[in-house]
Short mmCIF file of C-alpha atoms and ligand atoms in Angstrom, two decimals:
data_model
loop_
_atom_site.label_atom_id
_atom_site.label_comp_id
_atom_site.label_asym_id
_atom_site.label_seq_id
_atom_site.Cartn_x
_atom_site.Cartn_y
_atom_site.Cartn_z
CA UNK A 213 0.00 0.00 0.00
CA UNK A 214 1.46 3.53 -1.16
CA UNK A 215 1.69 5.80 2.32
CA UNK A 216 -1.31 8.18 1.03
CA UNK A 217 -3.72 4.91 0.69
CA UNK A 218 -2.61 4.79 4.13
CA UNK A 219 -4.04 7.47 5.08
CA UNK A 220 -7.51 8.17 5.79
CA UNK A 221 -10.04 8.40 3.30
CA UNK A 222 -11.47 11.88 5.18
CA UNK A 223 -9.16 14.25 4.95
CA UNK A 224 -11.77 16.22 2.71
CA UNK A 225 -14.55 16.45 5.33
CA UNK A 226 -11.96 17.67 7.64
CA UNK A 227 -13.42 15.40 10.58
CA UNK A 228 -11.38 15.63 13.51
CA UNK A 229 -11.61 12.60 15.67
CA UNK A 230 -10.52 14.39 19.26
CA UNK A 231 -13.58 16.37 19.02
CA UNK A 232 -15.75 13.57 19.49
CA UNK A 233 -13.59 12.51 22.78
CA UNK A 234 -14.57 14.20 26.06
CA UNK A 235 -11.13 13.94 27.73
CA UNK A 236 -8.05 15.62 25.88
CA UNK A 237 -4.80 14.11 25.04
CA UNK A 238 -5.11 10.53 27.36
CA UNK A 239 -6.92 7.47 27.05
CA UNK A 240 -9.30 8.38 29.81
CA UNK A 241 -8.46 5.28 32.05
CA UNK A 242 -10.35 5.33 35.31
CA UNK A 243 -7.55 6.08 37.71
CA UNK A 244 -6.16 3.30 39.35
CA UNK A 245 -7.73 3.81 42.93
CA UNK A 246 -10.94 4.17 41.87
CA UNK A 247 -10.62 0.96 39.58
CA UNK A 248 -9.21 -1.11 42.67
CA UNK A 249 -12.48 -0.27 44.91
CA UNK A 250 -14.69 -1.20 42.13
CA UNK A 251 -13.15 -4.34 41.71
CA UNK A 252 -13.17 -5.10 45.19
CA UNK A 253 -16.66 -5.71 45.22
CA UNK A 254 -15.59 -8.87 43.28
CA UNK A 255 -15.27 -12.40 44.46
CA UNK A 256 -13.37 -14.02 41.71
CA UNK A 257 -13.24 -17.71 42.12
CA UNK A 258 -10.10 -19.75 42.19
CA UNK A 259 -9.58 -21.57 39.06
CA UNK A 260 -5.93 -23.94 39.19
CA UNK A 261 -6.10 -23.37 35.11
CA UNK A 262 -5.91 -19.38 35.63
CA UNK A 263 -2.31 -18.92 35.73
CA UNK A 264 -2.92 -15.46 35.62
CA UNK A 265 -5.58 -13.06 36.54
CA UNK A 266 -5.91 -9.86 37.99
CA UNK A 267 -4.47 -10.23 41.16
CA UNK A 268 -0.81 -9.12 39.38
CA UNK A 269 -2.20 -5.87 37.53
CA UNK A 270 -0.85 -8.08 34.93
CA UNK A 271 -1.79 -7.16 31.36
CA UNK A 272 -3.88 -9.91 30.34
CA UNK A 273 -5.34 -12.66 31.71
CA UNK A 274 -3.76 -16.45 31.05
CA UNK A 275 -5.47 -19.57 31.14
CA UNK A 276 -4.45 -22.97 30.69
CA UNK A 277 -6.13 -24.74 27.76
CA UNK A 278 -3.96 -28.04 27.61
CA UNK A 279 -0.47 -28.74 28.80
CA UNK A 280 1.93 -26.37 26.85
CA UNK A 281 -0.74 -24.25 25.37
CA UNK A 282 -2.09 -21.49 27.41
CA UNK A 283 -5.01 -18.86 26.07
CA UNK A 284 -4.46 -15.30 26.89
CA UNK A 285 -7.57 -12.39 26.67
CA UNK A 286 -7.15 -8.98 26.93
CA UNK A 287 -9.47 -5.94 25.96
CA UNK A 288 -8.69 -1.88 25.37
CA UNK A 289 -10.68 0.93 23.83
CA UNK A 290 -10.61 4.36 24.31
CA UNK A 291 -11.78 7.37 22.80
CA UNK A 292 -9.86 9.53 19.83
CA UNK A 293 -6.37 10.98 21.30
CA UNK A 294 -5.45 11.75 17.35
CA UNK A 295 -7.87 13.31 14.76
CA UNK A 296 -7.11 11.11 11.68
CA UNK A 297 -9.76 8.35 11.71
CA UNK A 298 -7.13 5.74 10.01
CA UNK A 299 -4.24 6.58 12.77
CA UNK A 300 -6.67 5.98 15.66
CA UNK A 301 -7.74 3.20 14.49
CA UNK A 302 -4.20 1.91 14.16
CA UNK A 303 -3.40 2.94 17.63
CA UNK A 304 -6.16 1.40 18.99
CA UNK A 305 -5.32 -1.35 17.64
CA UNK A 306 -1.40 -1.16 18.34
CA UNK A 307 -2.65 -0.60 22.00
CA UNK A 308 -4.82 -3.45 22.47
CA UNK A 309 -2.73 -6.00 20.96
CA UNK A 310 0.13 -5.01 23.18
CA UNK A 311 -1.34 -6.46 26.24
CA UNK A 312 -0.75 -10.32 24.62
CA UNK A 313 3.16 -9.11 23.52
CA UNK A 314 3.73 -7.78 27.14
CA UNK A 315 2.76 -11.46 28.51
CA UNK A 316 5.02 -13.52 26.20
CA UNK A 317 2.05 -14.41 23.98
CA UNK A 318 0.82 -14.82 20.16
CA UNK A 319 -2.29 -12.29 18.94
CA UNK A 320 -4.40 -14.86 17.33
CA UNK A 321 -7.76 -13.17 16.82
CA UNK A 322 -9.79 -10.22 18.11
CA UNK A 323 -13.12 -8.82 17.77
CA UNK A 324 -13.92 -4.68 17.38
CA UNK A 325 -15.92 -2.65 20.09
CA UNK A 326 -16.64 0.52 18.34
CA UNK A 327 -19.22 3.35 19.82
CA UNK A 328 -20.28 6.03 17.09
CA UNK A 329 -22.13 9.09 16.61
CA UNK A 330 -24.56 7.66 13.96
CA UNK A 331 -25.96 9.96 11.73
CA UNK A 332 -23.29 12.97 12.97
CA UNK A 333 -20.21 11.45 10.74
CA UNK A 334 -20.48 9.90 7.49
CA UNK A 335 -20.06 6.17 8.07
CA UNK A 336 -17.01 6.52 6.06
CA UNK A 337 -15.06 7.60 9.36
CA UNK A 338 -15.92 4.36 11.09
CA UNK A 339 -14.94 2.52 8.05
CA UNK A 340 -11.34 4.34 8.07
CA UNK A 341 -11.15 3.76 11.90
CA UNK A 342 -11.91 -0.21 11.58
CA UNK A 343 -9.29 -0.10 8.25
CA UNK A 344 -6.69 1.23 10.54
CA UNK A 345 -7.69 -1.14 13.08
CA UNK A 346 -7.41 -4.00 10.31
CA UNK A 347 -4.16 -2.89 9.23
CA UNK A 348 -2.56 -3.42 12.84
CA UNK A 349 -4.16 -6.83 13.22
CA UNK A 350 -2.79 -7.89 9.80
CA UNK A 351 0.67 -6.72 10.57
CA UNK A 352 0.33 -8.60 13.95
CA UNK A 353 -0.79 -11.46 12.06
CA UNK A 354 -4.10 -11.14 14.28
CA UNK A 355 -7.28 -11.86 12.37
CA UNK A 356 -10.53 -9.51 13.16
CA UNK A 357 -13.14 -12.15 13.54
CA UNK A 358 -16.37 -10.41 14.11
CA UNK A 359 -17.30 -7.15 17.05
CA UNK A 360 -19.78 -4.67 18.07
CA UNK A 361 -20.78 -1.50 17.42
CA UNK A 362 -23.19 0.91 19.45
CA UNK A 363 -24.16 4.43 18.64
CA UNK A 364 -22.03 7.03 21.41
CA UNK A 365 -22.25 11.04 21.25
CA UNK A 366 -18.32 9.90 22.21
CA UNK A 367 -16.08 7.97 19.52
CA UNK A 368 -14.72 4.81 21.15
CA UNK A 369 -12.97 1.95 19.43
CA UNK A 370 -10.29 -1.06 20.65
CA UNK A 371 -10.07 -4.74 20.34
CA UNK A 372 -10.73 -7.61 22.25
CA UNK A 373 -7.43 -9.76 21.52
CA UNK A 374 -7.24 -13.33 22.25
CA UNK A 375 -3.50 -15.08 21.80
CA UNK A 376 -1.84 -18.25 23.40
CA UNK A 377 1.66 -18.51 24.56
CA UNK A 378 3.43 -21.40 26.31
CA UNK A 379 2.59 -21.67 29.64
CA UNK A 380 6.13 -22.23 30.73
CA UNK A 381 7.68 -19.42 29.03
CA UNK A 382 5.01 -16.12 30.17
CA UNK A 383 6.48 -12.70 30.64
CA UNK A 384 4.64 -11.06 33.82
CA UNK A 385 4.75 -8.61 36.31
CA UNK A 386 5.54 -10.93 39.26
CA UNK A 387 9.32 -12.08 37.49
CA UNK A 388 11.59 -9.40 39.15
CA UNK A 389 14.84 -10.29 40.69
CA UNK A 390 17.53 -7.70 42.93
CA UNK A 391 19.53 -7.62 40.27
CA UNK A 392 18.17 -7.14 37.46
CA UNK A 393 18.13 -4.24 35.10
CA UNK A 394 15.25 -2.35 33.61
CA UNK A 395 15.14 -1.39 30.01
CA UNK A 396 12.39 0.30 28.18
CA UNK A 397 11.45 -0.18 24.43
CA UNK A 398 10.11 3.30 23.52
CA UNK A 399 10.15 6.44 24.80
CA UNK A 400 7.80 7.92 26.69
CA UNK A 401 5.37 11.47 26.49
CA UNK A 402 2.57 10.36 24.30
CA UNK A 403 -0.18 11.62 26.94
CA UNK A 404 1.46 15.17 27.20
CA UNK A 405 2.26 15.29 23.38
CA UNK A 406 -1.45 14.45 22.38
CA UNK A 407 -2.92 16.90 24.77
CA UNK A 408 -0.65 19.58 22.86
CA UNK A 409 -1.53 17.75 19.58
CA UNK A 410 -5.47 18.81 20.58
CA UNK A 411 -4.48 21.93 21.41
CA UNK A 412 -3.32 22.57 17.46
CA UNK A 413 0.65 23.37 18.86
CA UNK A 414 2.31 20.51 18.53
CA UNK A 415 4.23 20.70 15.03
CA UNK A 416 4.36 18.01 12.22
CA UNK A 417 7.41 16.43 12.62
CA UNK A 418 6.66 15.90 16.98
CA UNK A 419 3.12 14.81 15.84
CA UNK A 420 4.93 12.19 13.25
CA UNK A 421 6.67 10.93 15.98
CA UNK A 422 4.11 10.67 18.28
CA UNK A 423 1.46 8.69 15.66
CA UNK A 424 4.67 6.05 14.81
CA UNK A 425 5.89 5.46 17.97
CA UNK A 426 2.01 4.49 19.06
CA UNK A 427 1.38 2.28 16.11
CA UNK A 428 4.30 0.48 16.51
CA UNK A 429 3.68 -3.22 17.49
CA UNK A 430 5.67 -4.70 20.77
CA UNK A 431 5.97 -7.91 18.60
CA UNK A 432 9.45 -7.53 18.64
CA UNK A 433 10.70 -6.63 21.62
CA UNK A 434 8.36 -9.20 23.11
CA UNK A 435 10.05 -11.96 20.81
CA UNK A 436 13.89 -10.75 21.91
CA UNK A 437 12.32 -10.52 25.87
CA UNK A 438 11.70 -14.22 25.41
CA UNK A 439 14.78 -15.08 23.42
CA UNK A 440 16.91 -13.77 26.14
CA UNK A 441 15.43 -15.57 28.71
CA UNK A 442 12.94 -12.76 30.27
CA UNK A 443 10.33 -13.56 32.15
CA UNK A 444 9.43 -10.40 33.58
CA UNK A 445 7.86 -7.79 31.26
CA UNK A 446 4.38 -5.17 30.82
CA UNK A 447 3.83 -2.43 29.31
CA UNK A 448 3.91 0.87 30.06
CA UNK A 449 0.34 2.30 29.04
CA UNK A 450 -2.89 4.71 31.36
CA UNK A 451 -0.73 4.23 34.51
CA UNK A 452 2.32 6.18 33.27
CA UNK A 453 5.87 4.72 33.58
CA UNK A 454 6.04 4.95 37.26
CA UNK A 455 2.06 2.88 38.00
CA UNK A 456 3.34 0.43 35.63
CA UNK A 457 6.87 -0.28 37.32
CA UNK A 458 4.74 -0.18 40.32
CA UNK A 459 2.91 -3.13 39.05
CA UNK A 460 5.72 -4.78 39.08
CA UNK A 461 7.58 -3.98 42.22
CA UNK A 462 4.19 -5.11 44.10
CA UNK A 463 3.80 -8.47 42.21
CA UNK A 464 7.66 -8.79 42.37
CA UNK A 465 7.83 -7.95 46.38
CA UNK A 466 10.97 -5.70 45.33
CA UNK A 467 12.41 -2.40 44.68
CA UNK A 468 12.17 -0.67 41.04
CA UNK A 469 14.64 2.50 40.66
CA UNK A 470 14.19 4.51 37.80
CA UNK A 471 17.37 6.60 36.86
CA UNK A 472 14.74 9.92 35.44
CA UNK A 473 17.95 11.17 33.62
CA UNK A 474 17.89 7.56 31.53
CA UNK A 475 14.18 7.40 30.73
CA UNK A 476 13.83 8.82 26.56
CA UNK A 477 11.08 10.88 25.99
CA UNK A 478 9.20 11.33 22.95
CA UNK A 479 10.52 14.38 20.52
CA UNK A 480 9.14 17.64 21.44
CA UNK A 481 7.51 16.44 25.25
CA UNK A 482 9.92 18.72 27.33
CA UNK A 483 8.44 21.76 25.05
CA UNK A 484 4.70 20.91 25.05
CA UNK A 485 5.45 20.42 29.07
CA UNK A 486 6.62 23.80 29.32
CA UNK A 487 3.76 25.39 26.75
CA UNK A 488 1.39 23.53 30.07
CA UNK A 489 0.51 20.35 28.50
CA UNK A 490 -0.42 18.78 31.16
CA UNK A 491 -3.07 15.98 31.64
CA UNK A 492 -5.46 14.84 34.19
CA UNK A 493 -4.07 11.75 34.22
CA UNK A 494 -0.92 12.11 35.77
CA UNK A 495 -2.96 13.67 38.56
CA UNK A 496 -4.23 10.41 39.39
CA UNK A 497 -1.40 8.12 38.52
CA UNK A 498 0.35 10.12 41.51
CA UNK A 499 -2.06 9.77 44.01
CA UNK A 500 -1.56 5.85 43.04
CA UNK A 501 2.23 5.60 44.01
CA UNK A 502 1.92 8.72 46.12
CA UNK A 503 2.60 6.25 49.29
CA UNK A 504 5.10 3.97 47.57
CA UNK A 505 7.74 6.49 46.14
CA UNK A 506 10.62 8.29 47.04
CA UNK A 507 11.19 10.87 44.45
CA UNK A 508 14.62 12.54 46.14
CA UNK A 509 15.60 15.58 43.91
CA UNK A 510 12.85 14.51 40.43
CA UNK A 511 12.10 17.88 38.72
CA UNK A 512 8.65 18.48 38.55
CA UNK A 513 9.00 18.04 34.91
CA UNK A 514 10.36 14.43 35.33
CA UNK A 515 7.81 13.66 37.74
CA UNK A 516 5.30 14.56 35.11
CA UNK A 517 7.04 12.78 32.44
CA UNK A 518 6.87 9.56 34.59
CA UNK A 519 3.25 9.60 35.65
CA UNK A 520 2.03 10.54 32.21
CA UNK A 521 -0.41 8.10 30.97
CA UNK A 522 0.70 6.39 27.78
CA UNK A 523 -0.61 4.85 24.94
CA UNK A 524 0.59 2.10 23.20
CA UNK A 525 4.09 2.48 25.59
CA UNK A 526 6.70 0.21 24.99
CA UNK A 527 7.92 -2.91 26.78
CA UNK A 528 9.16 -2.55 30.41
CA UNK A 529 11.41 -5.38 30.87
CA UNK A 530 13.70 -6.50 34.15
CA UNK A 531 16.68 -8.50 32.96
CA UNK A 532 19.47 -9.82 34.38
CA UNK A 533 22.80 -7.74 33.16
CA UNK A 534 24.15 -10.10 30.79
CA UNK A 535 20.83 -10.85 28.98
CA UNK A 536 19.89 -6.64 29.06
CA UNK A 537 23.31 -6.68 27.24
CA UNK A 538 22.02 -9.41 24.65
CA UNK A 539 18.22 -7.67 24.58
CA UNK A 540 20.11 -4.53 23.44
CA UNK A 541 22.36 -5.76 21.00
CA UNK A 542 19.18 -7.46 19.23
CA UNK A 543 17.15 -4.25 19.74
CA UNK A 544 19.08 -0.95 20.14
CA UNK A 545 15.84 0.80 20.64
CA UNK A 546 16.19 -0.01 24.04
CA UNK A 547 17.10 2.11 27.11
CA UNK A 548 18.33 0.90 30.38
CA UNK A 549 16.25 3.30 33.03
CA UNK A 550 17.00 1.51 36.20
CA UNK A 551 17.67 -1.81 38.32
CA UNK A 552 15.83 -3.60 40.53
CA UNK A 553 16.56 -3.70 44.37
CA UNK A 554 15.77 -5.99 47.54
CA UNK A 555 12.19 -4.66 48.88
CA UNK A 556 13.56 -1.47 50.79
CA UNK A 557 11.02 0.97 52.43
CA UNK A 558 9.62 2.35 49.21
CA UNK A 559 8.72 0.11 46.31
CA UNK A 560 9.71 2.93 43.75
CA UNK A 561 12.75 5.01 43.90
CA UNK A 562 13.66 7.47 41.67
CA UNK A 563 17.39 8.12 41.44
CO1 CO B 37 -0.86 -3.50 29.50
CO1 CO B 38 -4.45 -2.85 28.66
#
């Protein structure tokens, strides 16, 4: 396909997507708190074939199908954080099937949940939006199987993925060791660079960078995780860098430092943070490690680099040095942003 068949078939009704989203520049996850008292109200029952379900924050849930074949589900929508109908689509899609990369696993298939203004937009724009979708699934060599669609004043679309993986070799958040390094597969800012992006002053070339970096798949990094030997790994999406690594120094009972100088950000975040980019999100993502951190001498533009929410975020991977070595050498992409401790007082450190 030439790059403008790529692109959206809409350009000439000039439909743009954020305006049919009612919060600006994140995915509008319910914060983390308020998500953990709703769920409470659960009684999930034991199952020995769930290897893993929700008790880990882990990003999708695993379940043993046979021995050495394990299922894994996983669902994510969100409303338009880009206005190009074909790009959200594709980063709704790159989004979604992350969650099965970040455990280890194979996208197999996945079904659309789409919620549209009937009648408002031509029904072209939902077409472009499922396209994009499509493309992502293809390129994850995912098949959309069938979905749903309901008529929304707000524009929502994602994908319920299923994958397998083997059930010996999982990446999750509980895998952790003192020790170990952390490396990150892309850089981070999308929340705070989509938020400027809606406010029409975030140039081209930052905006490029933003839409690529979010439709890029985690296939590969989640292919070198497990050829190195990882078995600890998520992804850093609504939670921001910091409630993700979080995630995994509670389900790892250790210590996650984060070296703020190390962490890459996303071309053109440190100006849209100073032009007051800012996002609700990372409001809420710090009252969720609020207790857990030590921050010692973060600026308060690292600290809002590190809570902002992200979209399709890359890998965050703990390694032992010699394999972080290997990871690197087979993807450069990668940073190493910190090391993993022995429990100490505060879960999350930030050096
Ligand atoms: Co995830
Ligand atoms: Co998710």
């Amino acid at each position: 396909m030439t790059a403008t068949a790529d692109r959206t078939q809409n350009l000439e009704t000039r439909v743009r997507l954020t305006e049919y989203a009612r919060c600006a520049g994140c995915a509008a996850k319910m914060g983390p708190l308020d998500l953990k008292a709703a769920l409470s109200a659960l009684s999930p029952r034991s199952d020995a074939r769930l290897l893993v379900g929700h008790e880990t924050f882990d990003d999708a849930a695993v379940f043993l199908l046979s021995p050495g074949v394990a299922l894994i589900q996983t669902v994510d929508f969100f409303a338009p954080i880009v206005d190009d109908p074909y790009d959200f689509g594709r980063v709704a899609a790159a989004n979604a099937i992350s969650d099965v990369y970040a455990m280890g696993g194979e996208p197999l298939t996945a079904l659309a949940i789409t919620a549209f203004p009937t009648g408002k937009l031509p029904t072209s724009v939902l077409g472009d939006i499922l396209r994009g979708g499509e493309s992502i699934a293809h390129e994850a060599g995912a098949l959309i199987v069938g979905g749903h669609t309901i008529t929304d004043e707000e524009i929502k679309f994602g994908l319920a993925v299923t994958g397998r993986a083997n059930p010996d070799r999982l990446l999750t958040n509980a895998g952790a060791r003192p020790g170990d390094v952390i490396l990150l597969t892309k850089p981070i800012g999308t929340g705070i660079l989509a938020t400027q992006a809606k406010r029409g002053r975030l140039d081209e070339g930052a905006y490029d960078g933003l839409v690529r970096s979010m439709t890029t798949l985690n296939a590969a990094a989640s292919r070198v995780a497990l050829a190195v030997g990882a078995i600890c790994a998520t992804d850093v999406t609504g939670f921001g860098l910091l409630g993700h690594a979080y995630h995994v120094a509670r389900a790892s009972n250790v210590t996650v430092r984060i070296n703020a100088d190390a962490v890459p950000l996303l071309d053109g975040v440190v100006a849209s943070l100073a032009d007051g980019a800012g996002t609700g999100g990372a409001e809420r993502n710090e009252r969720f490690v609020a207790d857990a951190i030590q921050w010692n001498d973060a600026t308060p533009a690292q600290r809002a680099c590190l809570l902002d929410p992200q979209t399709s975020g890359g890998l965050l991977i703990a390694l032992p040095a010699a394999a972080a070595r290997e990871f690197q050498s087979q993807f450069p992409n990668a940073h190493v942003i910190g090391n993993v401790l022995s429990r100490g007082k505060h879960p999350l450190v930030i050096a």
